[in-house]
Amino acid sequence: MISEKDGIHIKNSRYVADSRKASGEVNIASHAHMDHAYQGESEVVCSKLTQKLLESRLGKEISRTDHPEIELIDSGHILGSSAALIDTGEEKILYTGDVSTRDRAYIEGFNPVDADILVTESTYGIPAYSLPPQEQIENRIKAWIEETDAPFLFGYSLGKAQKIQYLVKQVTDRPLIAHGAVMKMNKVVEKHTDHSFDARPYGENKELLLNGEGIFIGPTRFSKSDAIEELVEASGGVKAGFSGWGMTESYRYRGGYDKVFPFSDHCGFQDLVEMVEEVEPKKVYTHHGFDSEFASYLKREKGVNARALKENQSSLTDF
Ligand SMILES: [Zn+2]
């Protein structure tokens, strides 16, 4: 009834969520990250902000629609992100998309609702990724920004980068110097929301980084680039990564970071467990990250009927 193949297919593909191409009778786009971005021609159920963000990122029009069987609920992942509560008439199915139940920076966390079936992401579905209290994480970030001379900050360009900039602006007036990918997403967010980040483009403001005055913000994939390594070296800079993956040491190593903060836009392990308990579903399907591990944990420790979606099927990678 529920399977994962280019998105999540529910009720034999009557409802298809977060697929790039596949077209169900009803298509749902939970948010505007590119790994989920709907690029087909059909109408799609999504928030107005997700529509605008997708249009900016894809450079094409997205026809947004509502559907009487679907209620969109803010999922607290990035601006515009939504969970979908699907009422089939027989049961309620809650599809979380990417989700965080925590209030963070300027965003409010997801408030779980009752459902018969829960389809949830399980990115951080093992206990090693139980995140510290959010207030503690953000206070540490702000204190570190205040005491650090030439910080170079890295997070993905839509969502994480804006939250980091927001935290920076709470503690200092030093100029924010943003990589083009972040500038582009800032512009879209600034156009469609009340947020503003006042960041300056990196290309024309390297001086402000070299003299240690500016604070750099860029996408994660840029953290080990030659251009950045040179700037960090010349300015005596310090590189910091922001991700729930930062709960384990390998993240620091992979990104070449001096400092890591487990600031996440996803539920940590404990957040996931609490969310499942609040939804009180009869059945849970997990996908992404530690999906099998999280389903096993729910069965073993909580007596919840749970299964990883990938166990349902053969996928292309099996061939
Ligand atoms: Zn996402």
PDB file of C-alpha atoms and ligand atoms in Angstrom:
ATOM      1  CA  MET A   1       0.000   0.000   0.000  1.00  0.00           C
ATOM      2  CA  ILE A   2       2.965   2.276   0.662  1.00  0.00           C
ATOM      3  CA  SER A   3       6.254   2.047  -1.195  1.00  0.00           C
ATOM      4  CA  GLU A   4       9.328   4.074  -1.993  1.00  0.00           C
ATOM      5  CA  LYS A   5      10.337   4.603  -5.621  1.00  0.00           C
ATOM      6  CA  ASP A   6      11.215   8.088  -6.814  1.00  0.00           C
ATOM      7  CA  GLY A   7       9.237   9.470  -3.901  1.00  0.00           C
ATOM      8  CA  ILE A   8       6.772   7.862  -1.540  1.00  0.00           C
ATOM      9  CA  HIS A   9       3.819   6.154  -3.207  1.00  0.00           C
ATOM     10  CA  ILE A  10       0.718   5.755  -1.081  1.00  0.00           C
ATOM     11  CA  LYS A  11      -2.375   3.662  -1.871  1.00  0.00           C
ATOM     12  CA  ASN A  12      -1.008   2.226  -5.100  1.00  0.00           C
ATOM     13  CA  SER A  13       0.240   5.629  -6.262  1.00  0.00           C
ATOM     14  CA  ARG A  14      -3.066   7.415  -5.769  1.00  0.00           C
ATOM     15  CA  TYR A  15      -0.985   9.809  -3.653  1.00  0.00           C
ATOM     16  CA  VAL A  16       2.666  10.397  -4.560  1.00  0.00           C
ATOM     17  CA  ALA A  17       4.834  12.529  -2.303  1.00  0.00           C
ATOM     18  CA  ASP A  18       8.200  14.133  -3.011  1.00  0.00           C
ATOM     19  CA  SER A  19       8.771  12.510  -6.345  1.00  0.00           C
ATOM     20  CA  ARG A  20      10.820  14.299  -8.947  1.00  0.00           C
ATOM     21  CA  LYS A  21       8.973  12.856 -11.918  1.00  0.00           C
ATOM     22  CA  ALA A  22       6.410  10.207 -11.059  1.00  0.00           C
ATOM     23  CA  SER A  23       2.854  11.388 -11.304  1.00  0.00           C
ATOM     24  CA  GLY A  24       0.174  10.120  -8.989  1.00  0.00           C
ATOM     25  CA  GLU A  25      -3.500  11.044  -9.055  1.00  0.00           C
ATOM     26  CA  VAL A  26      -2.529  13.459  -6.294  1.00  0.00           C
ATOM     27  CA  ASN A  27       1.018  14.815  -6.080  1.00  0.00           C
ATOM     28  CA  ILE A  28       2.471  16.308  -2.928  1.00  0.00           C
ATOM     29  CA  ALA A  29       5.667  18.366  -2.515  1.00  0.00           C
ATOM     30  CA  SER A  30       6.692  18.639   1.131  1.00  0.00           C
ATOM     31  CA  HIS A  31       9.429  21.237   0.659  1.00  0.00           C
ATOM     32  CA  ALA A  32      11.893  22.862  -1.710  1.00  0.00           C
ATOM     33  CA  HIS A  33      15.084  20.872  -1.205  1.00  0.00           C
ATOM     34  CA  MET A  34      16.350  19.620  -4.522  1.00  0.00           C
ATOM     35  CA  ASP A  35      16.486  15.941  -3.561  1.00  0.00           C
ATOM     36  CA  HIS A  36      12.699  16.102  -3.315  1.00  0.00           C
ATOM     37  CA  ALA A  37      11.907  18.777  -5.858  1.00  0.00           C
ATOM     38  CA  TYR A  38       8.942  18.049  -8.064  1.00  0.00           C
ATOM     39  CA  GLN A  39       9.833  18.748 -11.673  1.00  0.00           C
ATOM     40  CA  GLY A  40       6.839  17.313 -13.491  1.00  0.00           C
ATOM     41  CA  GLU A  41       4.000  19.183 -15.160  1.00  0.00           C
ATOM     42  CA  SER A  42       1.056  18.067 -13.023  1.00  0.00           C
ATOM     43  CA  GLU A  43      -0.551  20.123 -10.315  1.00  0.00           C
ATOM     44  CA  VAL A  44       1.028  19.610  -6.946  1.00  0.00           C
ATOM     45  CA  VAL A  45      -0.244  20.022  -3.405  1.00  0.00           C
ATOM     46  CA  CYS A  46       2.282  22.166  -1.516  1.00  0.00           C
ATOM     47  CA  SER A  47       2.509  25.344   0.543  1.00  0.00           C
ATOM     48  CA  LYS A  48       2.560  28.671  -1.277  1.00  0.00           C
ATOM     49  CA  LEU A  49       6.084  29.320  -0.047  1.00  0.00           C
ATOM     50  CA  THR A  50       7.314  25.933  -1.256  1.00  0.00           C
ATOM     51  CA  GLN A  51       5.802  26.755  -4.642  1.00  0.00           C
ATOM     52  CA  LYS A  52       7.695  30.065  -4.765  1.00  0.00           C
ATOM     53  CA  LEU A  53      10.970  28.510  -3.614  1.00  0.00           C
ATOM     54  CA  LEU A  54      10.651  25.673  -6.127  1.00  0.00           C
ATOM     55  CA  GLU A  55       9.908  28.111  -8.937  1.00  0.00           C
ATOM     56  CA  SER A  56      13.005  30.134  -8.071  1.00  0.00           C
ATOM     57  CA  ARG A  57      15.223  27.072  -7.871  1.00  0.00           C
ATOM     58  CA  LEU A  58      13.874  25.291 -10.942  1.00  0.00           C
ATOM     59  CA  GLY A  59      13.316  28.371 -13.092  1.00  0.00           C
ATOM     60  CA  LYS A  60       9.857  27.203 -14.126  1.00  0.00           C
ATOM     61  CA  GLU A  61       6.272  27.608 -13.034  1.00  0.00           C
ATOM     62  CA  ILE A  62       4.799  25.135 -10.591  1.00  0.00           C
ATOM     63  CA  SER A  63       1.024  24.795 -10.545  1.00  0.00           C
ATOM     64  CA  ARG A  64      -0.010  24.543  -6.947  1.00  0.00           C
ATOM     65  CA  THR A  65      -3.322  23.109  -5.868  1.00  0.00           C
ATOM     66  CA  ASP A  66      -5.278  22.081  -2.788  1.00  0.00           C
ATOM     67  CA  HIS A  67      -6.991  18.754  -2.304  1.00  0.00           C
ATOM     68  CA  PRO A  68      -9.958  17.977  -0.041  1.00  0.00           C
ATOM     69  CA  GLU A  69      -8.315  14.777   1.263  1.00  0.00           C
ATOM     70  CA  ILE A  70      -5.054  16.477   2.198  1.00  0.00           C
ATOM     71  CA  GLU A  71      -4.257  18.817   5.038  1.00  0.00           C
ATOM     72  CA  LEU A  72      -0.809  20.411   4.970  1.00  0.00           C
ATOM     73  CA  ILE A  73       0.782  20.954   8.375  1.00  0.00           C
ATOM     74  CA  ASP A  74       3.969  22.949   8.948  1.00  0.00           C
ATOM     75  CA  SER A  75       6.724  20.351   9.403  1.00  0.00           C
ATOM     76  CA  GLY A  76       9.313  22.683  10.953  1.00  0.00           C
ATOM     77  CA  HIS A  77      12.144  21.611   8.605  1.00  0.00           C
ATOM     78  CA  ILE A  78      12.703  24.719   6.449  1.00  0.00           C
ATOM     79  CA  LEU A  79      10.502  27.690   5.572  1.00  0.00           C
ATOM     80  CA  GLY A  80       7.442  26.447   3.695  1.00  0.00           C
ATOM     81  CA  SER A  81       7.992  22.775   4.536  1.00  0.00           C
ATOM     82  CA  SER A  82       4.861  20.743   5.181  1.00  0.00           C
ATOM     83  CA  ALA A  83       3.783  17.368   6.419  1.00  0.00           C
ATOM     84  CA  ALA A  84       0.679  15.966   4.719  1.00  0.00           C
ATOM     85  CA  LEU A  85      -2.223  14.458   6.635  1.00  0.00           C
ATOM     86  CA  ILE A  86      -4.068  12.337   4.104  1.00  0.00           C
ATOM     87  CA  ASP A  87      -7.636  11.331   4.927  1.00  0.00           C
ATOM     88  CA  THR A  88      -8.569   8.466   2.629  1.00  0.00           C
ATOM     89  CA  GLY A  89     -12.022   8.161   4.185  1.00  0.00           C
ATOM     90  CA  GLU A  90     -10.970   4.867   5.769  1.00  0.00           C
ATOM     91  CA  GLU A  91      -7.875   6.019   7.630  1.00  0.00           C
ATOM     92  CA  LYS A  92      -5.584   8.921   8.259  1.00  0.00           C
ATOM     93  CA  ILE A  93      -2.067   8.713   6.912  1.00  0.00           C
ATOM     94  CA  LEU A  94       0.521  11.212   8.114  1.00  0.00           C
ATOM     95  CA  TYR A  95       3.459  11.764   5.783  1.00  0.00           C
ATOM     96  CA  THR A  96       6.035  13.926   7.556  1.00  0.00           C
ATOM     97  CA  GLY A  97       8.465  14.704   4.745  1.00  0.00           C
ATOM     98  CA  ASP A  98      11.657  16.060   6.318  1.00  0.00           C
ATOM     99  CA  VAL A  99      10.681  17.075   9.815  1.00  0.00           C
ATOM    100  CA  SER A 100      11.889  18.708  13.014  1.00  0.00           C
ATOM    101  CA  THR A 101       9.799  19.038  16.152  1.00  0.00           C
ATOM    102  CA  ARG A 102      12.178  21.619  17.639  1.00  0.00           C
ATOM    103  CA  ASP A 103      11.707  25.384  17.662  1.00  0.00           C
ATOM    104  CA  ARG A 104      14.965  26.645  16.131  1.00  0.00           C
ATOM    105  CA  ALA A 105      16.266  30.106  15.269  1.00  0.00           C
ATOM    106  CA  TYR A 106      13.210  31.660  13.577  1.00  0.00           C
ATOM    107  CA  ILE A 107      11.304  28.462  12.778  1.00  0.00           C
ATOM    108  CA  GLU A 108       8.692  26.634  14.833  1.00  0.00           C
ATOM    109  CA  GLY A 109       8.894  22.879  15.225  1.00  0.00           C
ATOM    110  CA  PHE A 110       6.318  20.398  13.932  1.00  0.00           C
ATOM    111  CA  ASN A 111       3.354  19.680  16.184  1.00  0.00           C
ATOM    112  CA  PRO A 112       2.464  15.988  15.782  1.00  0.00           C
ATOM    113  CA  VAL A 113      -1.176  15.081  15.109  1.00  0.00           C
ATOM    114  CA  ASP A 114      -2.990  11.751  15.500  1.00  0.00           C
ATOM    115  CA  ALA A 115      -2.898   9.365  12.547  1.00  0.00           C
ATOM    116  CA  ASP A 116      -3.519   5.668  11.847  1.00  0.00           C
ATOM    117  CA  ILE A 117      -0.429   5.327   9.713  1.00  0.00           C
ATOM    118  CA  LEU A 118       2.752   7.368  10.055  1.00  0.00           C
ATOM    119  CA  VAL A 119       5.248   7.599   7.221  1.00  0.00           C
ATOM    120  CA  THR A 120       8.299   9.312   8.633  1.00  0.00           C
ATOM    121  CA  GLU A 121      11.837  10.128   7.662  1.00  0.00           C
ATOM    122  CA  SER A 122      14.370   8.454   9.963  1.00  0.00           C
ATOM    123  CA  THR A 123      17.579  10.277   9.070  1.00  0.00           C
ATOM    124  CA  TYR A 124      18.850  10.169  12.666  1.00  0.00           C
ATOM    125  CA  GLY A 125      17.135   6.943  13.692  1.00  0.00           C
ATOM    126  CA  ILE A 126      19.802   5.600  16.075  1.00  0.00           C
ATOM    127  CA  PRO A 127      20.533   6.707  19.667  1.00  0.00           C
ATOM    128  CA  ALA A 128      23.972   8.141  18.755  1.00  0.00           C
ATOM    129  CA  TYR A 129      22.050  10.980  17.120  1.00  0.00           C
ATOM    130  CA  SER A 130      20.076  12.079  20.170  1.00  0.00           C
ATOM    131  CA  LEU A 131      20.636  15.819  19.908  1.00  0.00           C
ATOM    132  CA  PRO A 132      21.382  18.084  22.888  1.00  0.00           C
ATOM    133  CA  PRO A 133      18.688  20.591  23.910  1.00  0.00           C
ATOM    134  CA  GLN A 134      18.239  23.177  21.166  1.00  0.00           C
ATOM    135  CA  GLU A 135      18.753  26.154  23.459  1.00  0.00           C
ATOM    136  CA  GLN A 136      22.106  24.746  24.515  1.00  0.00           C
ATOM    137  CA  ILE A 137      23.170  24.238  20.883  1.00  0.00           C
ATOM    138  CA  GLU A 138      22.188  27.773  19.888  1.00  0.00           C
ATOM    139  CA  ASN A 139      23.800  29.362  22.942  1.00  0.00           C
ATOM    140  CA  ARG A 140      27.042  27.555  22.176  1.00  0.00           C
ATOM    141  CA  ILE A 141      26.916  28.754  18.572  1.00  0.00           C
ATOM    142  CA  LYS A 142      26.286  32.351  19.564  1.00  0.00           C
ATOM    143  CA  ALA A 143      29.023  32.352  22.213  1.00  0.00           C
ATOM    144  CA  TRP A 144      31.473  30.858  19.742  1.00  0.00           C
ATOM    145  CA  ILE A 145      30.623  33.459  17.060  1.00  0.00           C
ATOM    146  CA  GLU A 146      31.201  36.235  19.561  1.00  0.00           C
ATOM    147  CA  GLU A 147      34.605  35.018  20.624  1.00  0.00           C
ATOM    148  CA  THR A 148      35.946  33.892  17.230  1.00  0.00           C
ATOM    149  CA  ASP A 149      37.935  36.213  14.980  1.00  0.00           C
ATOM    150  CA  ALA A 150      37.417  34.900  11.473  1.00  0.00           C
ATOM    151  CA  PRO A 151      34.606  32.342  11.450  1.00  0.00           C
ATOM    152  CA  PHE A 152      33.858  30.429   8.260  1.00  0.00           C
ATOM    153  CA  LEU A 153      30.430  28.804   8.584  1.00  0.00           C
ATOM    154  CA  PHE A 154      29.006  25.997   6.466  1.00  0.00           C
ATOM    155  CA  GLY A 155      25.489  24.645   6.053  1.00  0.00           C
ATOM    156  CA  TYR A 156      23.251  23.785   3.102  1.00  0.00           C
ATOM    157  CA  SER A 157      22.172  26.860   1.209  1.00  0.00           C
ATOM    158  CA  LEU A 158      18.382  26.745   1.656  1.00  0.00           C
ATOM    159  CA  GLY A 159      17.297  26.518   5.274  1.00  0.00           C
ATOM    160  CA  LYS A 160      20.393  25.884   7.329  1.00  0.00           C
ATOM    161  CA  ALA A 161      22.377  28.844   6.004  1.00  0.00           C
ATOM    162  CA  GLN A 162      19.555  31.290   6.791  1.00  0.00           C
ATOM    163  CA  LYS A 163      19.141  29.969  10.329  1.00  0.00           C
ATOM    164  CA  ILE A 164      22.871  30.325  10.958  1.00  0.00           C
ATOM    165  CA  GLN A 165      22.834  33.877   9.600  1.00  0.00           C
ATOM    166  CA  TYR A 166      19.900  34.639  11.883  1.00  0.00           C
ATOM    167  CA  LEU A 167      21.878  33.437  14.913  1.00  0.00           C
ATOM    168  CA  VAL A 168      24.928  35.450  13.827  1.00  0.00           C
ATOM    169  CA  LYS A 169      22.847  38.603  13.516  1.00  0.00           C
ATOM    170  CA  GLN A 170      21.567  38.122  17.063  1.00  0.00           C
ATOM    171  CA  VAL A 171      25.034  38.545  18.532  1.00  0.00           C
ATOM    172  CA  THR A 172      27.069  40.739  16.191  1.00  0.00           C
ATOM    173  CA  ASP A 173      26.915  43.499  13.577  1.00  0.00           C
ATOM    174  CA  ARG A 174      29.999  42.201  11.802  1.00  0.00           C
ATOM    175  CA  PRO A 175      29.385  41.883   8.053  1.00  0.00           C
ATOM    176  CA  LEU A 176      28.065  38.572   6.762  1.00  0.00           C
ATOM    177  CA  ILE A 177      29.807  37.513   3.573  1.00  0.00           C
ATOM    178  CA  ALA A 178      27.854  34.848   1.706  1.00  0.00           C
ATOM    179  CA  HIS A 179      28.761  32.443  -1.077  1.00  0.00           C
ATOM    180  CA  GLY A 180      26.664  32.862  -4.251  1.00  0.00           C
ATOM    181  CA  ALA A 181      24.556  29.760  -3.559  1.00  0.00           C
ATOM    182  CA  VAL A 182      23.572  31.205  -0.182  1.00  0.00           C
ATOM    183  CA  MET A 183      23.033  34.720  -1.610  1.00  0.00           C
ATOM    184  CA  LYS A 184      20.644  33.239  -4.165  1.00  0.00           C
ATOM    185  CA  MET A 185      18.568  31.454  -1.509  1.00  0.00           C
ATOM    186  CA  ASN A 186      18.671  34.508   0.780  1.00  0.00           C
ATOM    187  CA  LYS A 187      17.140  36.557  -2.038  1.00  0.00           C
ATOM    188  CA  VAL A 188      14.274  34.123  -2.521  1.00  0.00           C
ATOM    189  CA  VAL A 189      13.571  33.904   1.202  1.00  0.00           C
ATOM    190  CA  GLU A 190      13.803  37.694   1.596  1.00  0.00           C
ATOM    191  CA  LYS A 191      11.416  38.202  -1.306  1.00  0.00           C
ATOM    192  CA  HIS A 192       8.715  35.889   0.020  1.00  0.00           C
ATOM    193  CA  THR A 193       9.023  36.263   3.800  1.00  0.00           C
ATOM    194  CA  ASP A 194       9.749  38.960   6.377  1.00  0.00           C
ATOM    195  CA  HIS A 195      13.287  37.696   6.928  1.00  0.00           C
ATOM    196  CA  SER A 196      16.312  39.668   5.862  1.00  0.00           C
ATOM    197  CA  PHE A 197      19.962  38.719   6.238  1.00  0.00           C
ATOM    198  CA  ASP A 198      21.874  41.718   4.809  1.00  0.00           C
ATOM    199  CA  ALA A 199      24.607  39.428   3.540  1.00  0.00           C
ATOM    200  CA  ARG A 200      27.181  40.717   1.062  1.00  0.00           C
ATOM    201  CA  PRO A 201      28.443  38.723  -1.896  1.00  0.00           C
ATOM    202  CA  TYR A 202      31.626  36.806  -1.289  1.00  0.00           C
ATOM    203  CA  GLY A 203      33.253  37.581  -4.661  1.00  0.00           C
ATOM    204  CA  GLU A 204      33.467  41.332  -4.020  1.00  0.00           C
ATOM    205  CA  ASN A 205      34.129  41.210  -0.287  1.00  0.00           C
ATOM    206  CA  LYS A 206      37.102  38.931   0.183  1.00  0.00           C
ATOM    207  CA  GLU A 207      38.977  41.810   1.828  1.00  0.00           C
ATOM    208  CA  LEU A 208      36.535  41.766   4.727  1.00  0.00           C
ATOM    209  CA  LEU A 209      37.351  38.109   5.235  1.00  0.00           C
ATOM    210  CA  LEU A 210      41.094  38.547   4.872  1.00  0.00           C
ATOM    211  CA  ASN A 211      41.195  41.248   7.555  1.00  0.00           C
ATOM    212  CA  GLY A 212      39.113  39.085   9.899  1.00  0.00           C
ATOM    213  CA  GLU A 213      36.221  41.538  10.038  1.00  0.00           C
ATOM    214  CA  GLY A 214      33.661  39.541   8.090  1.00  0.00           C
ATOM    215  CA  ILE A 215      31.912  36.272   8.843  1.00  0.00           C
ATOM    216  CA  PHE A 216      31.727  33.827   5.943  1.00  0.00           C
ATOM    217  CA  ILE A 217      28.696  31.663   5.260  1.00  0.00           C
ATOM    218  CA  GLY A 218      28.705  29.075   2.480  1.00  0.00           C
ATOM    219  CA  PRO A 219      27.331  25.714   1.388  1.00  0.00           C
ATOM    220  CA  THR A 220      28.769  22.550   2.904  1.00  0.00           C
ATOM    221  CA  ARG A 221      30.185  21.300  -0.392  1.00  0.00           C
ATOM    222  CA  PHE A 222      32.411  24.393  -0.501  1.00  0.00           C
ATOM    223  CA  SER A 223      34.100  23.769   2.857  1.00  0.00           C
ATOM    224  CA  LYS A 224      37.169  22.043   1.471  1.00  0.00           C
ATOM    225  CA  SER A 225      37.557  24.020  -1.743  1.00  0.00           C
ATOM    226  CA  ASP A 226      40.948  25.568  -2.570  1.00  0.00           C
ATOM    227  CA  ALA A 227      39.465  29.070  -2.528  1.00  0.00           C
ATOM    228  CA  ILE A 228      38.231  28.619   1.020  1.00  0.00           C
ATOM    229  CA  GLU A 229      41.366  26.871   2.252  1.00  0.00           C
ATOM    230  CA  GLU A 230      43.413  29.828   0.987  1.00  0.00           C
ATOM    231  CA  LEU A 231      41.177  32.397   2.654  1.00  0.00           C
ATOM    232  CA  VAL A 232      41.111  30.505   5.941  1.00  0.00           C
ATOM    233  CA  GLU A 233      44.873  30.187   5.864  1.00  0.00           C
ATOM    234  CA  ALA A 234      45.456  33.871   5.054  1.00  0.00           C
ATOM    235  CA  SER A 235      42.986  35.191   7.635  1.00  0.00           C
ATOM    236  CA  GLY A 236      43.766  32.742  10.430  1.00  0.00           C
ATOM    237  CA  GLY A 237      40.155  31.643  10.085  1.00  0.00           C
ATOM    238  CA  VAL A 238      38.273  28.835  11.795  1.00  0.00           C
ATOM    239  CA  LYS A 239      35.820  26.568   9.969  1.00  0.00           C
ATOM    240  CA  ALA A 240      32.585  25.360  11.532  1.00  0.00           C
ATOM    241  CA  GLY A 241      30.017  22.863  10.248  1.00  0.00           C
ATOM    242  CA  PHE A 242      26.380  22.750  11.340  1.00  0.00           C
ATOM    243  CA  SER A 243      24.593  19.414  11.151  1.00  0.00           C
ATOM    244  CA  GLY A 244      23.075  16.657  13.219  1.00  0.00           C
ATOM    245  CA  TRP A 245      25.753  14.430  11.664  1.00  0.00           C
ATOM    246  CA  GLY A 246      28.110  16.451  13.845  1.00  0.00           C
ATOM    247  CA  MET A 247      27.128  14.146  16.732  1.00  0.00           C
ATOM    248  CA  THR A 248      29.838  11.818  15.489  1.00  0.00           C
ATOM    249  CA  GLU A 249      33.467  12.628  14.774  1.00  0.00           C
ATOM    250  CA  SER A 250      33.498  11.565  11.115  1.00  0.00           C
ATOM    251  CA  TYR A 251      31.438  14.607  10.089  1.00  0.00           C
ATOM    252  CA  ARG A 252      34.114  16.982  11.314  1.00  0.00           C
ATOM    253  CA  TYR A 253      36.749  15.060   9.438  1.00  0.00           C
ATOM    254  CA  ARG A 254      34.824  14.817   6.166  1.00  0.00           C
ATOM    255  CA  GLY A 255      34.087  18.549   6.069  1.00  0.00           C
ATOM    256  CA  GLY A 256      37.551  19.538   7.270  1.00  0.00           C
ATOM    257  CA  TYR A 257      35.962  21.516  10.127  1.00  0.00           C
ATOM    258  CA  ASP A 258      37.704  22.890  13.198  1.00  0.00           C
ATOM    259  CA  LYS A 259      34.415  23.100  15.040  1.00  0.00           C
ATOM    260  CA  VAL A 260      31.102  21.298  14.712  1.00  0.00           C
ATOM    261  CA  PHE A 261      27.664  22.150  16.065  1.00  0.00           C
ATOM    262  CA  PRO A 262      24.851  19.547  15.952  1.00  0.00           C
ATOM    263  CA  PHE A 263      22.334  22.107  14.718  1.00  0.00           C
ATOM    264  CA  SER A 264      19.899  20.100  12.636  1.00  0.00           C
ATOM    265  CA  ASP A 265      16.808  20.686  10.538  1.00  0.00           C
ATOM    266  CA  HIS A 266      15.730  17.093  11.183  1.00  0.00           C
ATOM    267  CA  CYS A 267      14.453  15.323  14.267  1.00  0.00           C
ATOM    268  CA  GLY A 268      17.194  13.827  16.387  1.00  0.00           C
ATOM    269  CA  PHE A 269      16.694  10.248  17.545  1.00  0.00           C
ATOM    270  CA  GLN A 270      14.813  11.179  20.739  1.00  0.00           C
ATOM    271  CA  ASP A 271      12.697  13.695  18.822  1.00  0.00           C
ATOM    272  CA  LEU A 272      11.681  10.934  16.396  1.00  0.00           C
ATOM    273  CA  VAL A 273      10.727   8.578  19.231  1.00  0.00           C
ATOM    274  CA  GLU A 274       8.652  11.273  20.929  1.00  0.00           C
ATOM    275  CA  MET A 275       6.974  12.203  17.656  1.00  0.00           C
ATOM    276  CA  VAL A 276       5.925   8.577  17.066  1.00  0.00           C
ATOM    277  CA  GLU A 277       4.550   8.375  20.607  1.00  0.00           C
ATOM    278  CA  GLU A 278       2.514  11.526  20.095  1.00  0.00           C
ATOM    279  CA  VAL A 279       1.088  10.454  16.743  1.00  0.00           C
ATOM    280  CA  GLU A 280       0.129   7.068  18.273  1.00  0.00           C
ATOM    281  CA  PRO A 281      -0.125   5.319  14.924  1.00  0.00           C
ATOM    282  CA  LYS A 282      -1.166   1.697  14.363  1.00  0.00           C
ATOM    283  CA  LYS A 283       1.656   1.337  11.885  1.00  0.00           C
ATOM    284  CA  VAL A 284       4.874   3.237  11.125  1.00  0.00           C
ATOM    285  CA  TYR A 285       6.853   3.216   7.902  1.00  0.00           C
ATOM    286  CA  THR A 286      10.368   4.661   8.018  1.00  0.00           C
ATOM    287  CA  HIS A 287      12.511   5.946   5.182  1.00  0.00           C
ATOM    288  CA  HIS A 288      15.876   7.691   4.739  1.00  0.00           C
ATOM    289  CA  GLY A 289      18.928   7.373   6.990  1.00  0.00           C
ATOM    290  CA  PHE A 290      18.740   4.729   9.704  1.00  0.00           C
ATOM    291  CA  ASP A 291      15.372   3.436   8.516  1.00  0.00           C
ATOM    292  CA  SER A 292      15.754  -0.272   9.365  1.00  0.00           C
ATOM    293  CA  GLU A 293      17.435   0.521  12.670  1.00  0.00           C
ATOM    294  CA  PHE A 294      14.696   2.923  13.694  1.00  0.00           C
ATOM    295  CA  ALA A 295      11.900   0.541  12.702  1.00  0.00           C
ATOM    296  CA  SER A 296      13.612  -2.245  14.696  1.00  0.00           C
ATOM    297  CA  TYR A 297      13.968   0.037  17.696  1.00  0.00           C
ATOM    298  CA  LEU A 298      10.260   0.962  17.600  1.00  0.00           C
ATOM    299  CA  LYS A 299       9.257  -2.710  17.407  1.00  0.00           C
ATOM    300  CA  ARG A 300      11.665  -3.911  20.069  1.00  0.00           C
ATOM    301  CA  GLU A 301      11.525  -1.097  22.606  1.00  0.00           C
ATOM    302  CA  LYS A 302       8.127   0.476  22.057  1.00  0.00           C
ATOM    303  CA  GLY A 303       6.036  -2.416  20.740  1.00  0.00           C
ATOM    304  CA  VAL A 304       5.112  -0.352  17.693  1.00  0.00           C
ATOM    305  CA  ASN A 305       4.290  -2.070  14.412  1.00  0.00           C
ATOM    306  CA  ALA A 306       7.035  -0.522  12.277  1.00  0.00           C
ATOM    307  CA  ARG A 307       8.802  -1.305   9.058  1.00  0.00           C
ATOM    308  CA  ALA A 308      11.410   0.348   6.869  1.00  0.00           C
ATOM    309  CA  LEU A 309       9.917   1.151   3.475  1.00  0.00           C
ATOM    310  CA  LYS A 310      12.891  -0.198   1.581  1.00  0.00           C
ATOM    311  CA  GLU A 311      12.213  -3.652   3.048  1.00  0.00           C
ATOM    312  CA  ASN A 312       8.929  -3.670   1.169  1.00  0.00           C
ATOM    313  CA  GLN A 313      10.382  -3.884  -2.240  1.00  0.00           C
ATOM    314  CA  SER A 314      13.237  -4.403  -4.561  1.00  0.00           C
ATOM    315  CA  SER A 315      14.831  -1.200  -5.731  1.00  0.00           C
ATOM    316  CA  LEU A 316      16.975  -0.308  -8.713  1.00  0.00           C
ATOM    317  CA  THR A 317      20.104  -0.680  -6.630  1.00  0.00           C
ATOM    318  CA  ASP A 318      19.330  -4.388  -6.253  1.00  0.00           C
ATOM    319  CA  PHE A 319      19.997  -4.997  -9.935  1.00  0.00           C
TER     320      PHE A 319
HETATM  321 ZN    ZN B   1      15.010  18.647   3.313  1.00  0.00          ZN
END
